[in-house]
Coordinates of C-alpha atoms in Angstrom, one line a residue:
Chain A
M1 CA 0.0 0.0 0.0
G2 CA 2.8 2.4 0.9
K3 CA 0.5 4.8 2.6
R4 CA 0.7 5.3 6.3
V5 CA -1.3 7.1 9.0
A6 CA 0.5 9.7 11.1
I7 CA -0.2 10.7 14.7
V8 CA 0.4 14.5 14.9
G9 CA -0.9 15.4 18.3
V10 CA -1.6 13.8 21.7
G11 CA -3.3 15.0 24.8
M12 CA -4.6 13.7 28.1
S13 CA -6.7 14.8 31.0
K14 CA -5.4 14.1 34.5
F15 CA -6.2 10.5 35.5
G16 CA -7.8 9.9 38.9
E17 CA -10.9 10.4 40.9
L18 CA -11.9 13.8 39.5
W19 CA -14.7 14.9 41.7
D20 CA -14.9 18.4 40.2
M21 CA -15.2 17.2 36.5
N22 CA -17.8 15.4 34.6
L23 CA -17.5 13.2 31.5
R24 CA -17.7 16.1 29.1
D25 CA -15.1 18.2 31.0
I26 CA -12.4 15.5 31.0
T27 CA -13.1 14.5 27.3
L28 CA -12.9 18.1 26.3
E29 CA -9.6 18.6 28.2
A30 CA -8.0 15.6 26.4
G31 CA -9.3 16.7 23.0
V32 CA -8.2 20.3 23.4
S33 CA -4.8 19.4 24.6
A34 CA -4.4 17.1 21.6
I35 CA -5.4 19.9 19.3
F36 CA -3.0 22.4 20.8
D37 CA -0.2 19.7 20.7
S38 CA -0.7 19.3 17.0
Q39 CA -1.3 22.8 15.8
V40 CA -4.3 21.5 13.9
K41 CA -7.2 23.9 13.5
G42 CA -10.7 22.8 14.7
S43 CA -12.0 23.4 11.2
Q44 CA -9.5 21.0 9.7
I45 CA -10.8 18.0 11.6
D46 CA -13.0 15.8 9.4
A47 CA -14.4 13.3 11.9
V48 CA -14.2 12.0 15.5
T49 CA -14.2 8.5 17.0
I50 CA -14.5 8.0 20.7
G51 CA -13.6 4.9 22.7
N52 CA -16.0 4.3 25.6
M53 CA -17.4 1.2 27.3
S54 CA -20.3 2.2 29.5
A55 CA -21.0 5.9 29.8
G56 CA -24.7 5.0 29.9
R57 CA -24.3 3.0 33.1
F58 CA -21.6 5.0 34.7
T59 CA -23.0 8.5 34.0
G60 CA -26.4 8.1 32.3
Q61 CA -25.1 9.7 29.1
E62 CA -24.6 8.0 25.7
H63 CA -24.3 9.6 22.3
L64 CA -20.8 10.7 23.1
G65 CA -19.8 11.6 19.6
A66 CA -22.4 14.3 19.4
Q67 CA -21.5 15.5 22.9
A68 CA -17.8 15.8 22.1
V69 CA -18.2 17.6 18.9
D70 CA -20.7 20.0 20.4
M71 CA -18.6 20.8 23.5
G72 CA -15.5 21.3 21.3
G73 CA -17.3 23.6 18.9
L74 CA -16.4 21.4 16.0
G75 CA -19.6 22.1 14.0
N76 CA -21.4 19.4 12.1
I77 CA -18.7 16.8 11.5
P78 CA -19.5 13.0 11.9
A79 CA -18.7 11.5 15.3
Y80 CA -19.6 8.4 17.2
S81 CA -18.3 6.1 19.9
V82 CA -16.8 2.6 19.5
E83 CA -17.2 -0.1 22.1
A84 CA -15.1 -3.2 22.7
A85 CA -15.2 -3.3 26.5
C86 CA -11.7 -2.5 27.9
A87 CA -10.4 -2.4 24.3
S88 CA -12.8 0.4 23.3
G89 CA -9.9 2.9 23.2
G90 CA -7.8 0.7 20.9
A91 CA -10.9 0.1 18.8
A92 CA -11.4 3.9 18.3
V93 CA -7.8 4.3 17.2
R94 CA -8.1 1.4 14.8
H95 CA -11.4 2.7 13.5
A96 CA -9.8 6.1 12.7
Y97 CA -6.8 4.3 11.2
M98 CA -9.1 2.4 8.8
A99 CA -11.1 5.5 7.9
I100 CA -8.0 7.4 7.0
M101 CA -6.4 4.4 5.1
S102 CA -9.6 4.0 3.1
G103 CA -9.5 7.6 2.0
E104 CA -12.8 8.5 3.5
H105 CA -11.2 11.0 6.0
E106 CA -7.9 12.8 6.0
V107 CA -7.7 14.4 9.5
M108 CA -9.4 12.8 12.5
M109 CA -9.6 13.2 16.2
V110 CA -9.6 10.1 18.4
L111 CA -10.8 10.3 21.9
G112 CA -11.2 7.7 24.7
C113 CA -13.0 8.4 28.0
E114 CA -14.6 6.9 31.0
K115 CA -16.1 8.6 34.1
M116 CA -16.3 5.8 36.7
S117 CA -16.4 7.6 40.1
D118 CA -19.9 8.9 39.9
V119 CA -21.3 5.5 40.9
N120 CA -20.6 3.6 44.1
Q121 CA -18.3 0.6 44.3
S122 CA -21.1 -1.9 43.9
E123 CA -22.5 -0.3 40.8
A124 CA -19.0 0.0 39.4
M125 CA -18.3 -3.7 39.9
D126 CA -21.7 -4.6 38.3
T127 CA -20.9 -2.4 35.3
M128 CA -17.4 -3.9 34.8
S129 CA -19.0 -7.3 34.5
V130 CA -20.5 -6.3 31.2
A131 CA -17.0 -6.9 29.7
S132 CA -17.2 -10.6 30.5
D133 CA -20.0 -13.0 29.7
W134 CA -22.6 -11.5 32.1
E135 CA -25.2 -14.2 31.6
W136 CA -23.0 -17.1 32.3
E137 CA -20.2 -15.7 34.5
G138 CA -21.3 -12.5 36.2
L139 CA -24.8 -13.7 37.1
F140 CA -23.3 -16.7 39.0
G141 CA -21.1 -14.5 41.2
A142 CA -17.9 -14.4 39.1
T143 CA -16.7 -10.8 39.5
F144 CA -14.2 -9.4 37.0
P145 CA -11.3 -9.7 39.5
A146 CA -12.4 -13.4 40.1
L147 CA -12.0 -14.1 36.4
Y148 CA -8.4 -12.9 36.4
A149 CA -7.9 -14.8 39.7
F150 CA -9.0 -17.9 37.7
M151 CA -6.1 -17.3 35.3
A152 CA -3.6 -16.4 38.1
R153 CA -4.3 -19.6 40.1
R154 CA -4.0 -21.7 37.0
H155 CA -0.8 -19.9 36.0
M156 CA 0.6 -20.5 39.5
L157 CA -0.2 -24.2 39.2
E158 CA 1.0 -24.9 35.7
H159 CA 4.0 -22.6 35.5
G160 CA 5.1 -22.0 39.1
T161 CA 4.2 -18.3 39.1
T162 CA 4.2 -16.9 42.6
L163 CA 2.5 -14.2 44.6
E164 CA 5.8 -12.3 44.5
H165 CA 5.7 -12.3 40.7
L166 CA 2.2 -11.0 40.7
S167 CA 3.3 -8.2 43.1
M168 CA 6.5 -7.3 41.2
V169 CA 4.4 -6.0 38.3
A170 CA 2.7 -3.6 40.6
V171 CA 5.9 -2.4 42.1
K172 CA 7.5 -1.8 38.7
N173 CA 4.5 0.0 37.3
H174 CA 4.0 2.2 40.3
A175 CA 7.7 3.2 40.1
N176 CA 7.2 4.2 36.5
A177 CA 4.0 6.2 37.2
A178 CA 5.9 8.3 39.8
H179 CA 7.4 10.1 36.8
N180 CA 4.1 10.5 34.9
E181 CA 2.3 13.7 35.7
F182 CA -1.0 12.4 34.4
A183 CA -1.0 9.2 36.5
Q184 CA -3.5 8.4 39.2
F185 CA -0.9 7.0 41.6
R186 CA 2.4 8.8 41.6
R187 CA 4.1 7.1 44.5
P188 CA 6.2 3.9 44.5
V189 CA 4.9 1.0 46.6
P190 CA 7.2 -1.6 48.3
L191 CA 6.8 -5.3 47.5
E192 CA 5.8 -6.2 51.0
V193 CA 2.9 -3.7 50.9
V194 CA 1.6 -5.1 47.6
M195 CA 1.9 -8.7 48.9
K196 CA 0.0 -7.9 52.1
S197 CA -2.6 -5.6 50.6
G198 CA -6.3 -6.6 51.2
L199 CA -7.6 -9.7 49.4
L200 CA -9.9 -8.9 46.5
A201 CA -10.5 -12.4 45.0
D202 CA -7.8 -14.8 46.2
P203 CA -5.1 -15.1 45.1
L204 CA -5.5 -11.5 43.8
R205 CA -5.1 -8.6 46.2
V206 CA -6.2 -5.0 45.9
L207 CA -2.7 -3.9 44.7
H208 CA -2.8 -6.5 41.9
S209 CA -5.7 -4.7 40.4
S210 CA -6.1 -1.5 38.4
P211 CA -8.2 1.2 40.1
V212 CA -11.4 2.9 39.4
T213 CA -10.4 6.0 37.4
D214 CA -11.9 9.0 35.6
G215 CA -9.9 10.1 32.6
A216 CA -9.7 10.8 28.9
A217 CA -7.0 10.7 26.2
G218 CA -6.9 12.1 22.7
L219 CA -5.0 11.9 19.4
I220 CA -5.0 13.8 16.2
M221 CA -4.4 11.4 13.3
C222 CA -4.0 12.2 9.6
T223 CA -2.6 10.9 6.3
E224 CA 1.1 10.8 5.9
E225 CA 1.0 13.5 3.2
R226 CA -0.7 16.0 5.5
A227 CA 1.3 15.3 8.6
K228 CA 3.9 18.0 7.9
E229 CA 1.2 20.7 8.0
F230 CA 0.7 20.0 11.7
T231 CA 4.1 18.9 13.2
D232 CA 7.7 18.3 12.6
T233 CA 7.7 15.1 14.6
P234 CA 5.0 12.8 13.3
V235 CA 4.8 9.3 14.7
Y236 CA 3.5 6.7 12.3
I237 CA 1.2 3.7 12.8
E238 CA 3.2 0.8 11.3
S239 CA 0.4 -1.6 11.8
S240 CA -3.0 -2.0 13.4
E241 CA -4.3 -5.5 14.0
Q242 CA -7.1 -7.1 16.0
A243 CA -8.1 -10.7 16.9
G244 CA -10.9 -12.2 19.0
D245 CA -11.7 -15.2 21.2
T246 CA -14.6 -16.7 23.2
L247 CA -16.6 -14.2 25.3
A248 CA -16.5 -16.4 28.3
L249 CA -13.2 -17.5 29.9
H250 CA -14.5 -21.0 30.7
D251 CA -14.8 -21.7 26.9
R252 CA -11.1 -21.5 26.3
K253 CA -8.9 -24.6 26.2
D254 CA -6.0 -22.9 28.0
I255 CA -6.9 -20.0 30.3
C256 CA -3.2 -19.1 30.8
T257 CA -2.9 -18.1 27.2
M258 CA -4.7 -15.3 25.3
E259 CA -4.9 -16.7 21.8
A260 CA -6.2 -13.3 20.5
V261 CA -3.1 -11.7 21.8
K262 CA -0.8 -14.3 20.1
K263 CA -2.6 -13.8 16.8
S264 CA -2.9 -10.1 16.8
S265 CA 0.7 -9.4 18.0
A266 CA 2.2 -11.8 15.5
S267 CA 0.2 -10.3 12.6
S268 CA 1.0 -6.8 13.7
L269 CA 4.8 -7.6 13.6
K270 CA 4.4 -9.2 10.2
E271 CA 2.4 -6.3 8.8
A272 CA 5.1 -3.9 10.1
G273 CA 7.9 -6.1 8.8
L274 CA 9.5 -6.2 12.3
K275 CA 10.5 -8.8 14.9
I276 CA 9.7 -8.6 18.6
D277 CA 13.4 -7.6 19.3
D278 CA 12.9 -4.5 17.1
I279 CA 10.4 -3.0 19.5
D280 CA 11.9 -0.6 22.0
V281 CA 9.0 0.1 24.3
F282 CA 5.7 -1.7 25.2
E283 CA 2.4 -0.7 26.7
L284 CA 0.7 -3.9 27.8
H285 CA -2.8 -4.2 29.2
D286 CA -2.3 -4.8 33.0
S287 CA -5.8 -4.4 34.3
F288 CA -4.6 -7.1 36.7
T289 CA -0.9 -7.8 37.2
I290 CA -1.4 -11.4 36.0
G291 CA -2.5 -9.9 32.7
E292 CA 0.9 -8.3 32.1
I293 CA 2.6 -11.6 32.9
I294 CA 0.4 -13.5 30.4
L295 CA 0.8 -10.8 27.8
T296 CA 4.6 -10.7 28.0
E297 CA 4.5 -14.5 27.2
D298 CA 1.9 -14.2 24.4
I299 CA 3.6 -11.4 22.5
G300 CA 6.9 -13.3 22.7
I301 CA 9.1 -11.4 25.2
A302 CA 9.0 -14.4 27.5
K303 CA 8.5 -18.1 26.8
K304 CA 5.2 -19.5 28.0
G305 CA 5.4 -19.8 31.8
E306 CA 8.4 -17.5 32.1
G307 CA 6.5 -14.3 32.5
G308 CA 7.4 -14.3 36.2
K309 CA 11.1 -15.2 35.6
I310 CA 11.7 -12.2 33.3
L311 CA 10.4 -9.9 36.1
E312 CA 13.1 -11.3 38.4
E313 CA 15.6 -10.6 35.6
G314 CA 14.4 -7.0 35.3
L315 CA 13.8 -7.4 31.5
T316 CA 10.7 -5.3 31.6
E317 CA 12.0 -2.5 33.7
K318 CA 12.4 0.9 32.1
D319 CA 16.1 0.3 31.5
G320 CA 15.6 -3.4 30.7
K321 CA 15.7 -5.0 27.3
Y322 CA 11.9 -4.8 26.9
P323 CA 10.5 -1.8 28.8
V324 CA 6.9 -2.5 29.6
N325 CA 4.4 0.1 30.8
T326 CA 6.7 3.1 31.3
S327 CA 3.6 5.1 31.8
G328 CA 2.7 3.2 34.9
G329 CA 0.3 1.0 33.0
L330 CA -3.4 0.5 33.9
K331 CA -2.2 -0.4 37.3
A332 CA -0.8 2.9 38.3
R333 CA -1.6 5.4 35.6
G334 CA -5.2 4.3 36.1
H335 CA -7.8 2.5 34.0
P336 CA -10.6 4.7 32.8
I337 CA -11.8 1.9 30.7
G338 CA -12.6 3.5 27.3
A339 CA -9.6 5.9 27.6
T340 CA -7.0 3.2 28.3
G341 CA -6.3 2.1 24.7
V342 CA -5.9 5.7 23.6
A343 CA -3.7 6.6 26.6
Q344 CA -1.4 3.7 25.7
I345 CA -0.8 5.3 22.3
V346 CA -0.2 8.7 23.9
E347 CA 2.6 7.2 26.0
L348 CA 4.2 5.5 22.9
V349 CA 4.0 8.7 20.9
L350 CA 5.7 10.7 23.8
Q351 CA 8.4 7.9 24.0
L352 CA 9.1 7.9 20.2
R353 CA 9.2 11.7 20.1
G354 CA 11.6 11.8 23.0
D355 CA 9.2 13.7 25.1
A356 CA 8.8 11.3 28.0
D357 CA 11.0 13.1 30.5
K358 CA 12.2 11.0 33.4
R359 CA 10.6 7.9 32.0
Q360 CA 12.2 8.2 28.6
V361 CA 13.6 5.0 27.0
D362 CA 16.7 6.2 25.3
G363 CA 16.5 6.3 21.5
A364 CA 13.1 4.5 21.3
E365 CA 12.1 4.1 17.6
K366 CA 9.4 1.5 17.6
G367 CA 6.6 0.9 20.2
M368 CA 3.9 -1.7 20.6
A369 CA 0.5 -1.3 22.5
V370 CA -1.7 -4.2 23.4
N371 CA -5.2 -3.4 24.5
I372 CA -7.4 -6.2 25.8
G373 CA -11.2 -6.4 26.0
G374 CA -12.8 -8.5 28.7
T375 CA -10.7 -11.5 29.7
G376 CA -9.0 -11.6 26.3
A377 CA -12.1 -11.9 24.0
T378 CA -10.7 -8.9 22.1
S379 CA -7.1 -8.0 21.5
I380 CA -6.1 -4.8 19.6
V381 CA -2.4 -4.3 18.8
H382 CA -0.8 -1.1 17.4
I383 CA 2.9 -0.8 16.4
L384 CA 4.1 2.8 16.1
G385 CA 7.4 4.0 14.6
R386 CA 9.0 7.4 14.0
Chain B
M1 CA -42.8 -4.9 29.5
A2 CA -41.5 -7.5 31.9
E3 CA -40.5 -6.9 35.5
H4 CA -36.8 -6.6 35.8
G5 CA -35.1 -9.9 35.2
V6 CA -38.3 -12.1 35.1
A7 CA -38.3 -12.9 31.4
Q8 CA -34.5 -12.8 31.2
I9 CA -34.3 -15.7 33.7
W10 CA -37.5 -17.5 32.8
R11 CA -36.3 -18.1 29.2
K12 CA -33.3 -20.0 30.3
I13 CA -34.7 -21.9 33.3
K14 CA -33.9 -25.3 31.6
S15 CA -30.3 -24.4 31.5
I16 CA -29.8 -22.8 34.9
Y17 CA -32.1 -25.3 36.8
N18 CA -31.1 -28.5 35.1
I19 CA -27.8 -27.8 33.4
Q20 CA -29.3 -28.4 30.0
G21 CA -26.8 -27.7 27.3
N22 CA -26.4 -29.3 23.9
H23 CA -24.4 -31.8 22.0
C24 CA -23.1 -31.6 18.4
K25 CA -23.7 -35.0 16.8
T26 CA -21.3 -34.1 14.0
C27 CA -18.2 -33.6 16.1
D28 CA -19.4 -35.2 19.3
T29 CA -18.7 -32.1 21.4
Y30 CA -20.8 -31.1 24.5
Y31 CA -21.7 -27.4 25.0
F32 CA -22.7 -25.6 28.1
P33 CA -24.4 -23.1 28.0
P34 CA -26.1 -24.4 24.9
R35 CA -24.7 -22.9 21.8
P36 CA -26.9 -21.6 18.9
V37 CA -24.3 -22.8 16.4
C38 CA -21.5 -25.4 16.8
P39 CA -18.4 -23.3 16.4
E40 CA -16.4 -26.3 15.1
C41 CA -18.9 -27.5 12.5
R42 CA -21.1 -24.4 11.9
R43 CA -23.7 -25.3 9.2
K44 CA -22.6 -28.9 9.2
G45 CA -23.3 -29.2 12.9
V46 CA -26.3 -31.0 14.3
L47 CA -27.2 -29.8 17.8
E48 CA -29.4 -31.8 20.2
D49 CA -30.4 -30.8 23.7
Y50 CA -28.4 -32.6 26.4
R51 CA -28.9 -32.6 30.1
F52 CA -25.5 -32.8 31.9
K53 CA -25.0 -35.3 34.7
G54 CA -23.8 -32.5 37.0
L55 CA -20.5 -34.2 37.9
G56 CA -17.1 -32.7 37.3
K57 CA -13.9 -31.3 38.9
I58 CA -12.6 -27.9 39.7
H59 CA -10.5 -26.4 37.0
T60 CA -9.6 -23.2 38.8
F61 CA -11.3 -21.0 41.5
A62 CA -11.2 -17.7 43.4
V63 CA -12.4 -16.7 46.8
V64 CA -14.4 -13.5 46.3
R65 CA -13.9 -11.0 49.1
Q66 CA -15.3 -7.9 47.4
A67 CA -18.6 -8.2 45.5
P68 CA -21.4 -6.1 44.2
D69 CA -24.5 -5.6 46.5
T70 CA -26.3 -8.6 44.9
F71 CA -23.6 -10.9 46.3
K72 CA -22.4 -9.0 49.3
R73 CA -24.2 -11.1 51.9
Q74 CA -22.4 -14.2 50.6
V75 CA -18.8 -12.8 50.9
P76 CA -16.4 -14.6 51.2
Y77 CA -17.6 -17.2 48.7
V78 CA -15.8 -19.5 46.3
V79 CA -16.5 -19.2 42.6
A80 CA -14.9 -21.7 40.2
Q81 CA -14.7 -23.0 36.7
I82 CA -16.0 -26.6 36.8
E83 CA -14.9 -29.0 34.1
L84 CA -17.9 -31.3 33.6
D85 CA -17.3 -35.0 32.9
E86 CA -18.7 -34.6 29.4
G87 CA -16.0 -32.0 28.6
A88 CA -17.7 -28.6 28.8
R89 CA -16.6 -26.1 31.4
L90 CA -18.9 -23.7 33.3
T91 CA -18.6 -21.0 36.0
G92 CA -20.4 -21.4 39.3
Q93 CA -20.1 -21.3 43.1
I94 CA -18.7 -24.0 45.3
V95 CA -20.7 -24.5 48.5
N96 CA -21.0 -26.8 51.5
C97 CA -17.3 -26.6 52.4
D98 CA -14.8 -24.1 53.8
P99 CA -13.0 -22.0 51.2
E100 CA -9.7 -23.4 52.6
E101 CA -10.8 -27.0 51.6
V102 CA -11.3 -26.1 48.0
E103 CA -8.5 -27.2 45.6
I104 CA -7.9 -27.6 41.9
G105 CA -8.9 -31.1 40.7
M106 CA -11.5 -31.6 43.5
R107 CA -14.5 -33.7 42.5
V108 CA -17.8 -31.8 42.7
R109 CA -21.5 -32.4 41.9
A110 CA -24.2 -29.9 41.1
C111 CA -26.7 -28.9 43.8
F112 CA -29.8 -26.6 43.5
R113 CA -29.4 -23.3 45.3
K114 CA -30.5 -19.7 45.4
I115 CA -28.0 -17.8 43.3
T116 CA -28.9 -14.1 43.8
E117 CA -31.7 -11.6 44.1
F118 CA -32.4 -8.8 41.6
G119 CA -32.7 -6.0 44.2
D120 CA -35.2 -5.6 47.0
K121 CA -38.3 -6.1 44.9
G122 CA -36.8 -8.1 42.1
I123 CA -37.0 -11.9 41.5
I124 CA -34.9 -14.5 43.3
V125 CA -32.8 -16.4 40.9
Y126 CA -32.2 -20.2 41.6
G127 CA -29.9 -22.5 39.8
Y128 CA -26.8 -24.6 40.0
K129 CA -24.0 -24.4 42.5
F130 CA -21.5 -27.2 43.2
E131 CA -20.4 -29.1 46.3
P132 CA -17.8 -31.7 47.1
V133 CA -19.0 -35.2 46.1
L134 CA -18.0 -36.9 49.3
K135 CA -20.2 -34.7 51.5
V136 CA -23.7 -35.8 52.4
T137 CA -25.8 -32.7 52.7
G138 CA -29.4 -34.0 52.6
H139 CA -30.0 -31.9 49.5
P140 CA -28.9 -34.2 46.6
Y141 CA -29.3 -32.9 43.1
P142 CA -32.6 -34.0 41.6

């Protein structure tokens, strides 16, 4: 094809429990900061996609495309939201990528947002169950953390993964988030604290889980030809791939492997003409720390069963061979569900432009983001390059 | 309009009361919950209803300590994936034993229990849970 899609601007709202802001405020903040970052004019934007999982249940508001365009004063351009559970953000990016590749639009804004703190904890947990198979898992008492605990317990039995391994992911990601001004948790946590934090769904503890977060992230994407109009440092999408799996976790032969991740990461490398060792920085979906361990195995950083071992070796630390979640990941940056997939891309763009300050991976040229929906029923992978 | 949850539960009573799934005669695979299409054979699949025996073993489990309001009164409770003897796996609670006694590979059988309530005025949902096979509880599965 030869054509590529460029990312020419990125922006984020603060991530956290934002009591003084509603959904439209945080979405606007992310969108406006992406526009200012890119020097694009509002009148040059052709269309908007928004990643969001459950604004209807979390806030009572749907029809987010119209809301965003209206609040941003963008006139009458087409806009709509895209839903793929926790992979909604990645899906919005992929949707814009496809729209630009097809020639339908030239300049697009991508947003991702979720406002989760306006409901109580019980309602939030109920709403998160929509990402799994509600009728056959959630209804029978399997909370979302319980489903990841299913994977963790099995991984511990089959591969010797330990509580310490599960905890090391949280320690690493919190340490990274300390240098991310947008992150929800900007303080390091010691291993003992993670290992002794309250039980959520044994063997998972509270600090093995991503938090409830309000937040939004935004991108300006355009055709390769037009990128120079808006920035001197465009970052390109080398590939955008997606794969799926069964909705319910109990329908998978091996619950320690995410087949959708294996397929979509392999095809994204192939499409980009790269090998895993060519990637300098990774954003992997760590909604629960066992998720990061499984993902490092399924994308090929670690052999199956050795996701814990590479943590001991420090391979996924910021200065390791395969830096994973320099942003702090979902664990510590926070996980506003629909915003996460977009925020992963924001981090990679900052890394590739050399704008990641204290968490900068030296000379990063290629980055990979893996965004998961549910317990692995959707996997969306983007590879970026400069 | 139906009361919240009434039709939603009523239409799948056979499955959640009796563990009725289905069986594809073409590839000899058992499915629970029943599948509308055999994912292996698709149009070549021939699906017939099948009532599972309700016996199996624990494939993996979690002890839930934080749950939404509908399950709060049961905390802590054990929820597991049970591999039924016919091959299908499902998700359900493990009861009639301490959470500490539960382990992967443990033999279990289905029992009929209250699952949850849909709020103060909503319906009460009954269906399958599982218990260790070696325990006599006085409430055998029908």
